[in-house]
Coordinates of C-alpha atoms in Angstrom, one line a residue:
M293 CA 68.3 125.7 99.0
L294 CA 69.8 127.6 102.0
T295 CA 66.8 127.6 104.5
H296 CA 68.5 129.4 107.6
I297 CA 71.0 131.8 108.6
N298 CA 71.7 132.0 112.2
I299 CA 73.3 134.8 113.7
K300 CA 74.7 134.3 117.3
K301 CA 76.7 137.2 117.1
F302 CA 78.3 139.4 113.9
L303 CA 79.2 142.8 114.3
Y304 CA 76.3 144.5 116.1
M305 CA 73.7 141.7 114.7
E306 CA 73.1 139.5 117.7
D307 CA 70.7 136.4 118.2
I308 CA 69.3 136.5 114.8
S309 CA 67.7 133.4 113.0
V310 CA 66.5 134.1 109.4
E311 CA 64.8 131.7 107.4
L312 CA 64.3 131.3 103.9
V313 CA 62.3 129.9 100.8
K314 CA 62.4 128.8 97.3
G315 CA 62.0 131.5 94.6
L316 CA 63.1 135.1 95.4
N317 CA 63.9 136.4 99.0
V318 CA 64.7 140.2 99.2
F319 CA 66.3 141.9 101.7
T320 CA 65.3 145.6 102.2
G321 CA 65.5 148.6 104.5
E322 CA 67.0 152.0 104.9
T323 CA 70.7 153.3 103.9
G324 CA 72.8 152.6 106.1
V325 CA 71.1 150.2 108.6
G326 CA 73.8 147.7 106.9
K327 CA 71.4 145.1 104.7
S328 CA 74.5 143.7 103.6
L329 CA 75.6 142.8 106.4
V330 CA 73.2 139.5 106.6
V331 CA 75.4 138.9 103.3
D332 CA 78.6 139.4 105.2
A333 CA 77.6 137.0 107.8
V334 CA 77.3 134.4 105.2
E335 CA 81.0 135.4 103.8
F336 CA 81.7 135.0 107.4
A337 CA 80.7 131.5 107.8
F338 CA 82.3 130.7 104.6
G339 CA 85.9 132.1 106.0
S340 CA 86.0 135.2 104.5
K341 CA 89.1 137.6 106.0
G342 CA 88.8 140.3 108.5
N343 CA 89.4 141.3 112.1
F344 CA 86.2 139.5 114.1
D345 CA 84.8 140.1 117.5
E346 CA 86.0 137.6 119.8
N347 CA 82.7 135.0 120.2
S348 CA 81.3 136.0 116.8
S349 CA 79.4 132.9 115.8
V350 CA 77.3 132.2 112.4
E351 CA 75.7 129.2 111.4
V352 CA 74.4 128.5 107.7
V353 CA 71.9 125.3 106.7
F354 CA 71.1 123.9 103.5
E355 CA 68.6 121.3 102.7
D356 CA 68.3 118.9 99.6
V357 CA 72.1 118.9 98.9
R358 CA 73.6 116.2 97.1
S359 CA 77.5 115.5 98.0
E360 CA 79.5 113.9 100.2
Y361 CA 79.7 116.2 102.4
S362 CA 75.8 116.6 103.5
D363 CA 74.3 114.1 106.1
D364 CA 70.9 113.0 104.4
G365 CA 70.8 116.5 102.3
I366 CA 71.5 118.2 105.1
L367 CA 74.5 120.8 105.1
I368 CA 75.1 123.0 107.9
V369 CA 77.9 125.3 108.0
S370 CA 79.4 127.3 110.9
R371 CA 82.1 129.9 112.1
E372 CA 83.2 130.7 115.3
I373 CA 85.7 133.1 116.9
R374 CA 87.6 131.9 120.1
N375 CA 90.5 133.2 121.5
G376 CA 90.9 135.2 118.7
K377 CA 91.0 131.8 116.3
S378 CA 88.8 130.9 113.8
I379 CA 86.8 127.5 114.2
Y380 CA 85.0 126.0 111.5
Y381 CA 82.3 123.2 111.9
L382 CA 80.5 121.0 108.6
N383 CA 77.6 119.2 110.1
G384 CA 78.5 119.7 113.7
R385 CA 81.8 118.8 113.2
R386 CA 85.1 120.3 113.3
S387 CA 86.5 121.2 109.8
T388 CA 89.6 122.6 108.1
L389 CA 88.3 126.0 105.8
S390 CA 89.7 124.2 102.6
T391 CA 87.0 121.1 103.6
L392 CA 84.4 123.7 104.3
K393 CA 85.3 125.8 101.1
E394 CA 85.4 122.7 98.7
A395 CA 81.8 121.5 100.8
V396 CA 79.9 125.1 99.7
K397 CA 81.7 125.9 96.4
D398 CA 79.0 123.8 94.0
V399 CA 76.0 125.0 96.3
L400 CA 76.0 128.5 96.7
E401 CA 77.4 131.9 94.8
I402 CA 78.0 135.3 96.1
H403 CA 77.6 138.3 93.2
G404 CA 78.1 142.1 94.7
Q405 CA 79.9 144.8 94.4
H406 CA 82.0 144.3 97.3
H407 CA 81.8 140.2 97.4
S408 CA 84.5 138.1 95.6
Q409 CA 83.3 136.8 92.1
K410 CA 83.7 133.5 90.0
L411 CA 83.4 135.7 87.0
L412 CA 86.8 137.1 88.1
D413 CA 88.3 133.7 87.7
K414 CA 90.0 133.5 83.4
N415 CA 89.0 129.3 84.0
Y416 CA 85.8 129.7 85.0
H417 CA 85.0 131.6 81.4
R418 CA 85.7 128.5 79.5
V419 CA 83.5 126.3 82.1
I420 CA 80.5 129.1 81.3
L421 CA 80.9 128.7 77.4
D422 CA 81.0 125.1 77.3
K423 CA 77.9 124.7 79.6
Y424 CA 76.1 126.9 77.5
A425 CA 77.1 125.2 73.9
G426 CA 76.5 122.1 75.6
L427 CA 80.3 120.3 75.0
D428 CA 80.1 117.7 78.2
E429 CA 80.5 114.8 75.8
D430 CA 83.0 116.1 73.4
I431 CA 85.1 117.1 75.9
K432 CA 85.2 113.8 77.7
E433 CA 85.7 112.3 74.4
Y434 CA 88.4 114.6 73.8
Q435 CA 89.7 114.2 77.6
E436 CA 90.0 110.3 76.5
L437 CA 92.7 110.9 73.3
Y438 CA 94.3 113.9 75.0
Y439 CA 95.2 111.2 78.5
K440 CA 96.1 108.2 75.7
Y441 CA 98.3 110.9 73.9
L442 CA 100.3 111.8 76.9
E443 CA 100.4 108.0 78.1
L444 CA 101.9 107.1 75.0
S445 CA 104.3 110.2 75.0
K446 CA 105.2 108.9 78.5
K447 CA 106.1 105.4 77.4
E448 CA 107.7 107.0 74.0
K449 CA 110.1 108.4 76.1
E450 CA 110.7 105.6 78.5
L451 CA 111.7 103.4 75.3
I452 CA 114.1 106.0 73.8
E453 CA 115.9 106.8 77.4
M454 CA 116.1 102.6 77.5
Q455 CA 117.0 102.6 74.1
S456 CA 120.3 105.2 75.0
K457 CA 121.2 102.7 78.0
R458 CA 120.7 99.9 75.6
L459 CA 124.4 99.2 74.8
Q460 CA 125.7 99.1 78.2
E461 CA 122.8 97.1 79.9
M462 CA 123.0 94.7 76.8
D463 CA 126.5 94.0 77.6
L464 CA 125.9 93.6 81.4
L465 CA 122.6 91.4 81.0
K466 CA 124.2 89.1 78.4
Y467 CA 127.3 88.4 80.8
Q468 CA 124.8 87.9 83.6
L469 CA 123.1 85.6 81.1
E470 CA 126.5 83.7 80.1
E471 CA 127.4 83.4 84.0
L472 CA 124.1 81.8 84.9
E473 CA 123.8 79.7 81.8
S474 CA 127.4 78.3 82.3
A475 CA 126.7 77.7 85.8
D476 CA 123.6 75.1 84.5
L477 CA 122.0 75.1 88.1
K478 CA 119.7 72.6 88.8
E479 CA 116.9 73.0 91.5
G480 CA 117.6 70.9 94.9
E481 CA 121.5 70.8 93.1
K482 CA 123.1 72.5 96.7
E483 CA 121.5 70.2 99.0
E484 CA 122.8 67.2 97.0
L485 CA 126.0 68.4 97.0
E486 CA 126.1 69.7 100.5
E487 CA 125.5 65.9 101.8
K488 CA 127.9 64.3 99.2
F489 CA 130.7 66.8 100.6
R490 CA 130.1 66.0 104.2
Y491 CA 130.3 62.6 103.1
L492 CA 133.7 62.7 101.2
N493 CA 135.1 64.6 104.1
K494 CA 134.2 61.4 106.8
I495 CA 136.0 59.0 104.5
N496 CA 138.7 58.8 106.9
E497 CA 136.4 58.5 109.8
I498 CA 134.8 55.9 108.3
N499 CA 137.8 54.0 107.5
E500 CA 138.9 54.3 111.0
S501 CA 135.3 53.0 112.3
I502 CA 135.2 50.0 109.9
T503 CA 139.3 49.2 111.0
K504 CA 138.4 49.0 114.7
S505 CA 134.8 47.0 113.9
L506 CA 136.8 44.3 112.3
I507 CA 139.4 44.0 114.9
N508 CA 136.7 43.9 117.5
I509 CA 134.7 41.6 115.8
S510 CA 137.6 39.1 114.7
E511 CA 141.3 39.7 114.5
E512 CA 141.7 40.7 118.1
E513 CA 142.4 38.3 120.9
N514 CA 139.1 37.7 122.7
S515 CA 137.2 38.8 119.8
I516 CA 133.3 38.8 119.6
L517 CA 133.4 36.1 117.4
D518 CA 135.9 34.2 119.7
K519 CA 133.7 34.9 122.7
L520 CA 130.4 34.3 121.2
S521 CA 131.8 31.0 120.0
Q522 CA 133.1 30.3 123.5
V523 CA 129.4 30.9 125.0
I524 CA 127.7 28.6 122.2
K525 CA 130.1 25.8 124.1
D526 CA 129.1 26.0 127.2
I527 CA 125.3 26.8 126.1
Q528 CA 125.7 23.3 124.3
K529 CA 126.9 21.3 127.2
I530 CA 123.7 22.4 129.0
S531 CA 121.4 22.3 126.5
D532 CA 119.6 19.0 126.9
T533 CA 118.5 19.7 130.3
H534 CA 115.9 22.4 129.6
T535 CA 114.1 23.1 126.4
E536 CA 114.7 27.0 127.0
F537 CA 118.1 26.5 126.8
K538 CA 118.0 25.3 123.1
N539 CA 116.1 28.3 122.1
I540 CA 118.7 30.4 123.7
L541 CA 121.3 28.4 121.8
E542 CA 119.3 28.7 118.5
N543 CA 119.6 32.8 119.0
L544 CA 123.3 32.6 119.9
E545 CA 124.1 30.8 116.5
E546 CA 121.9 32.8 114.8
A547 CA 123.7 35.9 116.3
K548 CA 127.4 34.1 115.0
V549 CA 125.8 33.8 111.5
L550 CA 124.8 37.6 111.5
M551 CA 128.1 38.6 113.2
S552 CA 130.3 36.9 110.5
E553 CA 128.1 38.3 107.5
T554 CA 128.5 42.1 109.2
L555 CA 132.2 40.9 109.4
F556 CA 132.3 40.0 105.6
S557 CA 130.4 43.2 104.3
L558 CA 132.6 45.6 106.5
S559 CA 135.6 43.7 105.0
N560 CA 134.4 44.3 101.2
F561 CA 134.1 48.1 102.0
D562 CA 136.9 50.1 100.4
L563 CA 137.0 53.8 100.9
E564 CA 139.6 55.2 99.1
I565 CA 140.1 58.8 99.6
D566 CA 139.5 60.8 96.0
E567 CA 141.0 64.3 96.6
E568 CA 139.7 65.3 92.9
E569 CA 136.2 64.5 93.5
I570 CA 136.3 66.2 96.4
R571 CA 137.7 69.7 95.0
K572 CA 135.0 69.4 92.2
V573 CA 132.1 69.0 94.6
E574 CA 133.9 71.9 96.5
E575 CA 134.3 74.1 93.4
R576 CA 130.9 73.7 92.4
L577 CA 129.6 74.3 96.0
N578 CA 131.6 77.8 96.0
L579 CA 130.2 78.4 92.5
I580 CA 126.6 78.7 93.8
N581 CA 127.6 80.2 97.1
R582 CA 129.1 83.0 95.1
L583 CA 126.2 83.5 92.8
E584 CA 123.8 83.5 95.5
L585 CA 125.9 86.3 97.5
K586 CA 126.8 88.4 93.9
Y587 CA 122.8 88.1 92.9
N588 CA 121.5 88.2 96.3
T589 CA 119.4 85.5 96.0
D590 CA 119.3 81.3 96.5
E591 CA 119.6 78.4 94.0
K592 CA 115.6 78.3 93.1
G593 CA 115.8 82.6 92.6
L594 CA 119.3 82.1 90.3
I595 CA 117.3 80.0 87.9
I596 CA 114.7 82.2 88.0
L597 CA 116.8 85.6 87.5
K598 CA 118.4 83.4 84.5
E599 CA 114.8 83.6 82.9
Q600 CA 114.0 87.1 83.2
I601 CA 117.1 88.5 82.3
R602 CA 116.9 86.3 79.2
S603 CA 113.1 87.9 78.5
K604 CA 114.4 91.3 79.2
I605 CA 117.8 91.0 76.7
E606 CA 114.9 90.0 74.1
N607 CA 112.6 92.9 74.9
L608 CA 115.5 95.2 74.6
E609 CA 116.5 93.8 71.4
N610 CA 113.1 94.6 70.1
L611 CA 113.2 98.1 71.6
E612 CA 113.3 99.5 67.7
D613 CA 110.4 97.8 67.0
Q614 CA 108.3 98.7 70.4
I615 CA 109.4 102.6 69.3
H616 CA 108.0 102.3 66.2
E617 CA 105.1 100.9 67.1
I618 CA 104.6 103.5 70.0
K619 CA 105.1 106.2 67.6
N620 CA 102.7 105.1 65.3
Q621 CA 100.3 104.9 67.9
K622 CA 100.7 108.4 69.0
E623 CA 100.7 109.8 65.7
F624 CA 97.1 108.2 65.2
V625 CA 96.0 109.5 68.8
Y626 CA 97.5 112.8 68.1
K627 CA 95.7 113.3 64.9
S628 CA 92.1 111.9 66.1
M629 CA 92.8 114.5 69.5
V630 CA 93.6 117.4 67.2
S631 CA 90.6 116.7 64.9
K632 CA 88.4 116.4 68.0
G633 CA 90.2 120.0 69.4
E634 CA 89.1 121.4 66.4
E635 CA 86.0 120.3 66.2
I636 CA 85.1 122.0 69.7
S637 CA 87.0 124.7 68.9
K638 CA 84.3 125.7 66.4
K639 CA 81.4 125.2 68.7
R640 CA 83.2 127.1 71.3
K641 CA 83.8 130.2 69.0
E642 CA 80.1 129.7 67.2
F643 CA 78.5 129.9 70.2
G644 CA 80.8 132.3 72.0
E645 CA 79.4 134.9 69.1
K646 CA 76.0 133.8 70.1
L647 CA 77.0 134.3 73.7
S648 CA 78.3 137.8 73.3
R649 CA 75.0 138.9 71.8
E650 CA 72.8 137.3 74.2
V651 CA 74.3 138.6 77.2
E652 CA 74.9 142.5 75.2
E653 CA 71.3 142.5 74.8
H654 CA 70.3 141.5 78.5
L655 CA 73.4 144.3 79.6
K656 CA 71.4 147.2 78.0
D657 CA 68.4 146.1 79.8
L658 CA 70.4 146.3 82.9
A659 CA 71.2 150.1 82.0
L660 CA 74.6 149.3 80.4
K661 CA 73.5 150.3 76.8
D662 CA 76.7 151.1 75.8
A663 CA 78.4 148.1 77.1
K664 CA 80.6 145.5 74.8
F665 CA 80.8 142.1 76.2
L666 CA 82.8 139.5 73.8
V667 CA 84.0 136.2 74.1
V668 CA 87.2 136.1 73.1
I669 CA 89.2 132.6 71.5
K670 CA 92.9 132.5 71.3
D671 CA 94.8 129.6 70.5
K672 CA 97.2 127.9 72.4
D673 CA 98.9 124.9 73.3
Y674 CA 96.6 122.2 74.3
D675 CA 95.8 120.6 77.1
K676 CA 93.5 118.7 78.7
F677 CA 90.5 121.0 77.6
G678 CA 91.4 121.9 74.1
K679 CA 93.7 124.3 72.2
D680 CA 91.4 127.3 73.2
D681 CA 92.2 129.9 75.7
V682 CA 88.9 131.7 76.3
R683 CA 88.3 135.2 77.9
F684 CA 85.4 137.4 78.5
Y685 CA 86.2 140.8 77.9
F686 CA 83.8 143.6 78.8
S687 CA 83.6 147.3 78.1
G688 CA 81.1 149.5 80.2
N689 CA 81.5 152.9 78.3
K690 CA 81.4 154.1 74.3
G691 CA 84.8 154.6 72.6
L692 CA 86.5 152.3 75.1
D693 CA 87.6 148.8 73.6
P694 CA 86.9 145.7 75.6
K695 CA 89.4 144.2 78.0
P696 CA 89.8 141.2 79.9
I697 CA 86.6 141.6 82.5
E698 CA 88.3 141.0 85.7
D699 CA 90.7 144.3 84.5
T700 CA 88.1 146.8 83.4
A701 CA 84.8 146.1 85.0
S702 CA 83.5 147.5 88.2
G703 CA 81.9 145.2 90.9
G704 CA 78.4 146.8 89.6
E705 CA 79.0 146.2 86.4
I706 CA 80.6 142.1 87.3
S707 CA 77.7 141.5 89.3
R708 CA 75.1 142.3 86.2
V709 CA 77.2 140.9 83.7
S710 CA 76.8 137.6 86.1
L711 CA 73.3 138.1 86.1
S712 CA 73.4 138.3 82.3
L713 CA 75.1 135.1 82.2
K714 CA 73.0 133.4 84.4
L715 CA 70.1 134.4 82.5
V716 CA 71.5 133.1 79.0
T717 CA 73.3 129.8 80.5
G718 CA 71.9 128.8 83.1
S719 CA 73.5 128.2 86.7
D720 CA 75.4 125.3 88.0
V721 CA 74.4 126.2 91.5
D722 CA 71.0 126.1 93.0
C723 CA 71.4 129.4 95.0
M724 CA 72.5 132.5 94.4
I725 CA 72.8 135.6 96.3
F726 CA 72.9 139.1 94.6
D727 CA 74.3 142.1 96.6
E728 CA 72.9 145.4 95.9
I729 CA 73.2 144.7 91.8
D730 CA 70.6 147.0 91.1
A731 CA 73.0 150.4 93.1
G732 CA 72.4 153.6 90.4
I733 CA 69.3 151.8 88.4
G734 CA 65.9 153.1 88.2
G735 CA 62.6 154.0 86.4
K736 CA 62.0 151.4 83.4
T737 CA 65.6 149.9 83.9
A738 CA 64.4 148.6 87.4
V739 CA 61.5 147.3 86.0
L740 CA 63.4 145.3 83.3
M741 CA 65.9 144.2 86.0
A742 CA 62.9 143.0 88.7
E743 CA 61.4 141.2 86.0
K744 CA 64.9 139.2 84.7
I745 CA 65.6 138.2 88.4
Y746 CA 62.0 136.8 89.1
K747 CA 62.9 135.2 85.6
L748 CA 66.0 133.2 87.4
S749 CA 64.2 132.6 90.6
Q750 CA 61.7 130.5 88.6
K751 CA 64.5 128.2 88.5
Y752 CA 66.8 129.1 91.1
Q753 CA 66.8 130.6 94.7
I754 CA 67.7 133.7 94.9
I755 CA 68.7 136.0 97.9
L756 CA 68.7 139.4 96.9
V757 CA 69.7 142.7 98.9
T758 CA 68.1 145.8 97.0
H759 CA 66.6 149.4 97.3
L760 CA 64.4 149.1 94.3
P761 CA 60.8 148.5 95.2
Q762 CA 60.0 147.2 91.5
V763 CA 62.5 143.8 92.3
A764 CA 61.1 143.5 96.0
V765 CA 57.6 143.4 95.2
Y766 CA 58.4 139.8 93.3
A767 CA 59.7 138.4 96.6
D768 CA 58.4 135.4 97.6
R769 CA 59.7 136.2 100.9
H770 CA 60.3 139.8 102.2
I771 CA 62.6 140.5 105.2
F772 CA 63.2 143.7 106.7
I773 CA 66.2 145.2 108.0
D774 CA 66.7 148.0 110.8
K775 CA 69.4 149.2 113.0
I776 CA 68.4 150.7 116.6
S777 CA 70.3 152.8 118.6
G778 CA 70.0 153.9 122.5
N779 CA 71.7 153.0 126.0
N780 CA 75.0 153.4 124.1
K781 CA 74.0 150.1 121.7
T782 CA 73.0 149.4 118.4
E783 CA 71.0 146.2 117.8
S784 CA 69.8 144.7 114.1
L785 CA 66.3 144.1 113.7
V786 CA 65.7 141.4 111.1
K787 CA 62.0 140.1 110.5
V788 CA 59.9 138.9 107.5
I789 CA 57.3 141.4 106.7
D790 CA 54.0 140.8 105.0
G791 CA 50.7 142.2 104.1
E792 CA 50.2 146.0 105.6
E793 CA 54.0 145.9 107.4
R794 CA 55.3 145.0 103.3
K795 CA 53.0 147.7 101.8
K796 CA 54.5 150.4 104.0
E797 CA 58.0 149.1 103.1
I798 CA 57.5 149.1 99.5
A799 CA 55.7 152.6 99.5
R800 CA 58.8 153.6 101.7
M801 CA 61.1 152.2 98.9
L802 CA 58.9 154.1 96.3
A803 CA 58.7 157.3 97.8
G804 CA 60.9 157.6 100.9
V805 CA 58.1 158.6 103.3
I806 CA 55.0 156.5 104.4
N807 CA 51.4 158.4 103.4
K808 CA 48.6 158.0 101.5
K809 CA 49.7 158.5 98.3
S810 CA 52.9 156.5 98.4
L811 CA 50.7 153.4 99.8
Q812 CA 48.3 153.6 97.1
L813 CA 51.1 153.5 94.6
A814 CA 52.7 150.3 96.5
E815 CA 49.5 148.5 96.5
D816 CA 48.6 149.2 93.1
L817 CA 52.6 148.0 92.6
L818 CA 51.5 144.9 94.4
T819 CA 48.4 143.9 92.7
R820 CA 49.7 144.5 89.3
I821 CA 52.6 141.8 89.8
K822 CA 50.2 139.4 91.7
T823 CA 47.9 139.1 88.2

């Protein structure tokens, strides 16, 4: 609920704090004192347009708010004008206007002759009717079908577009698959080929090294074997002089045997350059490198790509079956969606007639005896809310055909329609402000309006600017507004009144003057309400 309106500066209102309570809060005062300024201040905090004075500042405090924008149930909205610019705050933190409006849209509604009305939004008409008809679950079921239908339609369109490109794409994919299949790549093959290619290209170098080694070991004068034989002969001469020489001799003889074996092994190498094999290896490597460059991937990626292309070809070949299956699913979902849409439409029409009758009854009690209120439902293309275009039509005078309410109703009439709708359907917000919706009402009608407003305040918090004593006596909190002029300055007085002060204000509202008779009338009225 709205608990505080703190006005630091707004027009001629300065340093004013208004504390509100649950139930019915009324603002009263003489004509011309600016009773509606408090409402204007709230709208200012919510971002209303206008030319406002520098340092204008208003703060509005809500409690028991359940939303992502509240802190422990507290929602504080404020605005100030600084250097000619508006600065907005949510719970003391800077905010954008769009975020601020989102934060308060489900918390408070303002109804009045000079204030914006949700009822002027034709989309809101369907929301009201659906709530009244209890269609939440039906709408939810319908939307599941609707979004499924959209999903299937999108899938069908994609498949049909894919089908139109099918022949061209199939030719390309089949060519790519054939190219990769004929390449018959094996994982790790490239590495083996590169190693083999390096080896084959070094055969000349290998043969040259073997030849030199053979010459150095045995064929050249003073070869390694010759020199090793000479060393063995020299050590043999002295081998009996010391045991260590015998060990050295054994090592030398063993080295000669190893060298002879090496000579044998090298002599048996017969390396011929196989130009054909080199060509084949080179061609194979060139093929792999070309495919890697063409498809922008490595050897492993080419193997994976081949399987992906094969799978894609299979999917394209099965497109006809897929399209047929999607069409069948879409047709089934569409029939179910239409059936649910017809069911919802039937309920809307049934409850629309009932809503029209009940609202008209309330309007007659609110001095609009010739008013006509109709819930007009016309067919339209199916959207996420069904097949119905729901509009409220209104006529305030006898002999005039009802037309869309936003085109025909005055501010006062819209406010009374809003009140009537709240009484019939309930409200989707817990706090409502009504600004002088009782203008032009008196007598028995005033009593009926007072009863209706009081009834609504039993369930919701109502803040009301009124000139009717019949309404004011029902207040749970009565706030008096006055304007004081002097010393070239106008100041506003806003205070909660009770007891004798309240009785005097009711007397003034009843008779225009405060005297013994009007005070007695006020006391009688207050006593009657209490009982």
